[in-house]
């Protein structure tokens, strides 16, 4: 492939017809009349990442588009159950995580702080495991698989660890935290 891309349609340079203001199709021919122009199919000039209605990708080059016109669904963002299943069944991974978080909030509201926050952290850790194991998790898929697993896992682990270290009577003792706190307050 040569370094000179001046004739390439994505090079950013305008051909004589486009510079003059006339429409040009993919081959470089201008439509003959307004009637013919109304019935010609639109030509995708910029690469687009999302597929069209038939599932065929419209991306014409490997270059990223200058303007984003749509967003692609995250990998694994399909239904977790067949399309003829009722809506709650199609989104069961998200509902399981939200249900466990709601239970944790209820337990926390009933004055069991440590148990409730451990349930909330466990729900996020369970979301990370579901995102890792299942090919389709519905609305639990927000970003890429790796980012979702890292986010759910780190937040869940942090919540569980903080719940275990909460005062009074912490279940987990980290010896350097007390020294670090005294160093920052005294210093």
Short mmCIF file of C-alpha atoms in Angstrom, two decimals:
data_model
loop_
_atom_site.label_atom_id
_atom_site.label_comp_id
_atom_site.label_asym_id
_atom_site.label_seq_id
_atom_site.Cartn_x
_atom_site.Cartn_y
_atom_site.Cartn_z
CA UNK A 1 0.00 0.00 0.00
CA UNK A 2 1.47 3.35 -0.94
CA UNK A 3 1.82 6.26 1.41
CA UNK A 4 -0.03 8.56 -1.00
CA UNK A 5 -3.75 8.34 -0.20
CA UNK A 6 -4.84 11.54 -1.91
CA UNK A 7 -7.24 9.68 -4.19
CA UNK A 8 -8.75 7.59 -1.37
CA UNK A 9 -12.33 8.64 -0.45
CA UNK A 10 -11.46 8.78 3.28
CA UNK A 11 -8.35 10.91 2.83
CA UNK A 12 -10.23 14.07 3.73
CA UNK A 13 -9.51 15.74 0.40
CA UNK A 14 -12.41 16.66 -1.85
CA UNK A 15 -12.66 15.59 -5.45
CA UNK A 16 -13.52 18.11 -8.13
CA UNK A 17 -17.22 17.15 -8.04
CA UNK A 18 -17.53 17.44 -4.29
CA UNK A 19 -15.58 20.68 -4.24
CA UNK A 20 -18.03 22.08 -6.76
CA UNK A 21 -20.96 21.10 -4.53
CA UNK A 22 -22.43 18.24 -6.60
CA UNK A 23 -23.21 14.84 -5.10
CA UNK A 24 -21.03 11.93 -6.10
CA UNK A 25 -21.72 8.23 -5.53
CA UNK A 26 -19.13 5.64 -4.46
CA UNK A 27 -17.85 5.17 -8.01
CA UNK A 28 -17.49 8.89 -8.63
CA UNK A 29 -20.49 9.43 -10.93
CA UNK A 30 -22.92 12.25 -10.28
CA UNK A 31 -26.67 11.40 -10.48
CA UNK A 32 -28.35 12.72 -13.59
CA UNK A 33 -31.41 14.37 -12.03
CA UNK A 34 -33.13 15.22 -8.77
CA UNK A 35 -35.52 12.30 -9.33
CA UNK A 36 -32.64 9.85 -9.72
CA UNK A 37 -30.90 11.39 -6.71
CA UNK A 38 -34.02 10.76 -4.57
CA UNK A 39 -34.03 7.02 -5.39
CA UNK A 40 -30.33 6.30 -5.02
CA UNK A 41 -29.24 4.55 -1.84
CA UNK A 42 -27.17 6.59 0.56
CA UNK A 43 -23.48 5.85 0.45
CA UNK A 44 -21.63 5.47 3.72
CA UNK A 45 -18.48 7.51 3.29
CA UNK A 46 -17.21 7.41 6.85
CA UNK A 47 -16.45 4.12 8.57
CA UNK A 48 -19.18 3.23 11.05
CA UNK A 49 -18.74 0.53 13.69
CA UNK A 50 -22.31 -0.68 14.20
CA UNK A 51 -24.02 -3.19 11.88
CA UNK A 52 -27.07 -2.28 9.84
CA UNK A 53 -30.54 -3.86 10.16
CA UNK A 54 -29.45 -7.05 8.37
CA UNK A 55 -26.46 -7.48 10.67
CA UNK A 56 -23.88 -6.59 8.02
CA UNK A 57 -21.21 -4.24 9.35
CA UNK A 58 -21.17 -0.90 7.60
CA UNK A 59 -17.55 -0.24 8.46
CA UNK A 60 -15.68 0.31 5.22
CA UNK A 61 -12.19 0.88 6.56
CA UNK A 62 -10.25 0.19 9.73
CA UNK A 63 -10.01 3.90 10.44
CA UNK A 64 -12.21 5.32 13.19
CA UNK A 65 -14.96 7.72 12.16
CA UNK A 66 -14.56 11.42 12.74
CA UNK A 67 -18.01 11.63 14.32
CA UNK A 68 -19.74 8.91 16.32
CA UNK A 69 -23.28 8.39 15.10
CA UNK A 70 -24.25 5.46 17.29
CA UNK A 71 -23.01 3.20 20.05
CA UNK A 72 -22.43 -0.51 19.82
CA UNK A 73 -23.96 -2.84 22.38
CA UNK A 74 -21.31 -4.25 24.74
CA UNK A 75 -20.16 -7.80 24.13
CA UNK A 76 -22.40 -10.13 26.11
CA UNK A 77 -25.13 -7.49 26.14
CA UNK A 78 -27.64 -9.80 24.48
CA UNK A 79 -30.56 -11.40 26.25
CA UNK A 80 -29.81 -13.94 28.97
CA UNK A 81 -32.91 -15.96 27.93
CA UNK A 82 -34.71 -16.48 24.59
CA UNK A 83 -36.72 -13.60 23.12
CA UNK A 84 -40.07 -15.30 23.76
CA UNK A 85 -39.38 -15.49 27.51
CA UNK A 86 -40.99 -12.85 29.75
CA UNK A 87 -38.98 -9.69 30.39
CA UNK A 88 -37.81 -10.58 33.93
CA UNK A 89 -36.47 -13.92 32.71
CA UNK A 90 -34.48 -12.23 29.95
CA UNK A 91 -32.72 -10.01 32.50
CA UNK A 92 -32.27 -12.51 35.35
CA UNK A 93 -28.54 -11.75 35.97
CA UNK A 94 -29.23 -8.06 36.54
CA UNK A 95 -32.28 -8.82 38.66
CA UNK A 96 -30.30 -11.29 40.80
CA UNK A 97 -27.60 -8.68 41.52
CA UNK A 98 -30.16 -5.93 42.20
CA UNK A 99 -32.20 -8.26 44.42
CA UNK A 100 -29.18 -9.11 46.56
CA UNK A 101 -28.24 -5.42 46.81
CA UNK A 102 -31.82 -4.59 47.87
CA UNK A 103 -31.68 -7.34 50.50
CA UNK A 104 -28.37 -5.95 51.75
CA UNK A 105 -29.84 -2.45 52.00
CA UNK A 106 -32.84 -3.81 53.89
CA UNK A 107 -30.61 -5.70 56.35
CA UNK A 108 -28.49 -2.56 56.79
CA UNK A 109 -31.63 -0.52 57.49
CA UNK A 110 -32.62 -3.09 60.13
CA UNK A 111 -29.45 -2.20 62.08
CA UNK A 112 -27.20 -5.03 60.90
CA UNK A 113 -24.59 -2.83 59.19
CA UNK A 114 -21.84 -5.41 58.74
CA UNK A 115 -24.08 -8.19 57.36
CA UNK A 116 -25.92 -5.81 55.02
CA UNK A 117 -22.78 -4.30 53.52
CA UNK A 118 -21.22 -7.75 53.10
CA UNK A 119 -24.34 -8.76 51.15
CA UNK A 120 -23.98 -5.67 48.93
CA UNK A 121 -20.31 -6.46 48.27
CA UNK A 122 -21.17 -10.11 47.61
CA UNK A 123 -23.80 -9.01 45.09
CA UNK A 124 -21.17 -7.06 43.15
CA UNK A 125 -18.73 -9.96 43.33
CA UNK A 126 -21.52 -12.23 42.07
CA UNK A 127 -22.11 -9.79 39.21
CA UNK A 128 -18.44 -10.06 38.28
CA UNK A 129 -18.64 -13.86 38.31
CA UNK A 130 -21.81 -13.84 36.18
CA UNK A 131 -20.20 -11.43 33.71
CA UNK A 132 -17.17 -13.73 33.48
CA UNK A 133 -19.00 -17.04 33.09
CA UNK A 134 -22.10 -16.27 31.02
CA UNK A 135 -21.97 -15.34 27.33
CA UNK A 136 -25.08 -13.14 27.57
CA UNK A 137 -25.98 -11.26 30.74
CA UNK A 138 -28.43 -8.67 29.42
CA UNK A 139 -28.26 -5.28 31.05
CA UNK A 140 -25.51 -6.40 33.44
CA UNK A 141 -23.16 -5.82 30.49
CA UNK A 142 -22.35 -2.11 30.53
CA UNK A 143 -18.84 -1.87 29.11
CA UNK A 144 -16.40 -4.43 27.75
CA UNK A 145 -16.25 -7.78 29.54
CA UNK A 146 -12.86 -7.03 31.11
CA UNK A 147 -13.90 -3.58 32.34
CA UNK A 148 -17.16 -4.89 33.81
CA UNK A 149 -15.42 -7.75 35.62
CA UNK A 150 -12.72 -5.43 36.98
CA UNK A 151 -15.23 -2.78 38.09
CA UNK A 152 -17.70 -5.17 39.74
CA UNK A 153 -14.89 -7.20 41.31
CA UNK A 154 -12.89 -4.27 42.71
CA UNK A 155 -15.93 -2.45 44.07
CA UNK A 156 -17.35 -5.65 45.57
CA UNK A 157 -14.04 -6.60 47.19
CA UNK A 158 -13.56 -3.08 48.57
CA UNK A 159 -17.06 -3.05 50.08
CA UNK A 160 -16.57 -6.49 51.68
CA UNK A 161 -13.13 -5.56 53.06
CA UNK A 162 -14.39 -2.26 54.47
CA UNK A 163 -17.35 -4.04 56.07
CA UNK A 164 -14.99 -6.56 57.68
CA UNK A 165 -12.74 -3.76 59.01
CA UNK A 166 -15.60 -1.57 60.31
CA UNK A 167 -15.52 -0.55 63.98
CA UNK A 168 -16.46 -1.64 66.63
CA UNK A 169 -15.03 -5.14 66.85
CA UNK A 170 -13.56 -5.49 63.36
CA UNK A 171 -13.41 -9.01 61.97
CA UNK A 172 -10.35 -8.18 59.85
CA UNK A 173 -7.30 -6.47 61.37
CA UNK A 174 -4.79 -4.83 59.05
CA UNK A 175 -1.74 -3.99 61.20
CA UNK A 176 -0.29 -1.12 59.15
CA UNK A 177 -3.56 0.86 58.94
CA UNK A 178 -3.43 1.99 62.57
CA UNK A 179 0.19 3.14 62.17
CA UNK A 180 -0.68 4.91 58.92
CA UNK A 181 -3.57 6.73 60.56
CA UNK A 182 -1.39 7.86 63.50
CA UNK A 183 1.36 8.97 61.11
CA UNK A 184 -1.02 11.10 59.03
CA UNK A 185 -2.81 12.64 62.04
CA UNK A 186 0.30 13.27 64.16
CA UNK A 187 2.52 14.42 61.26
#
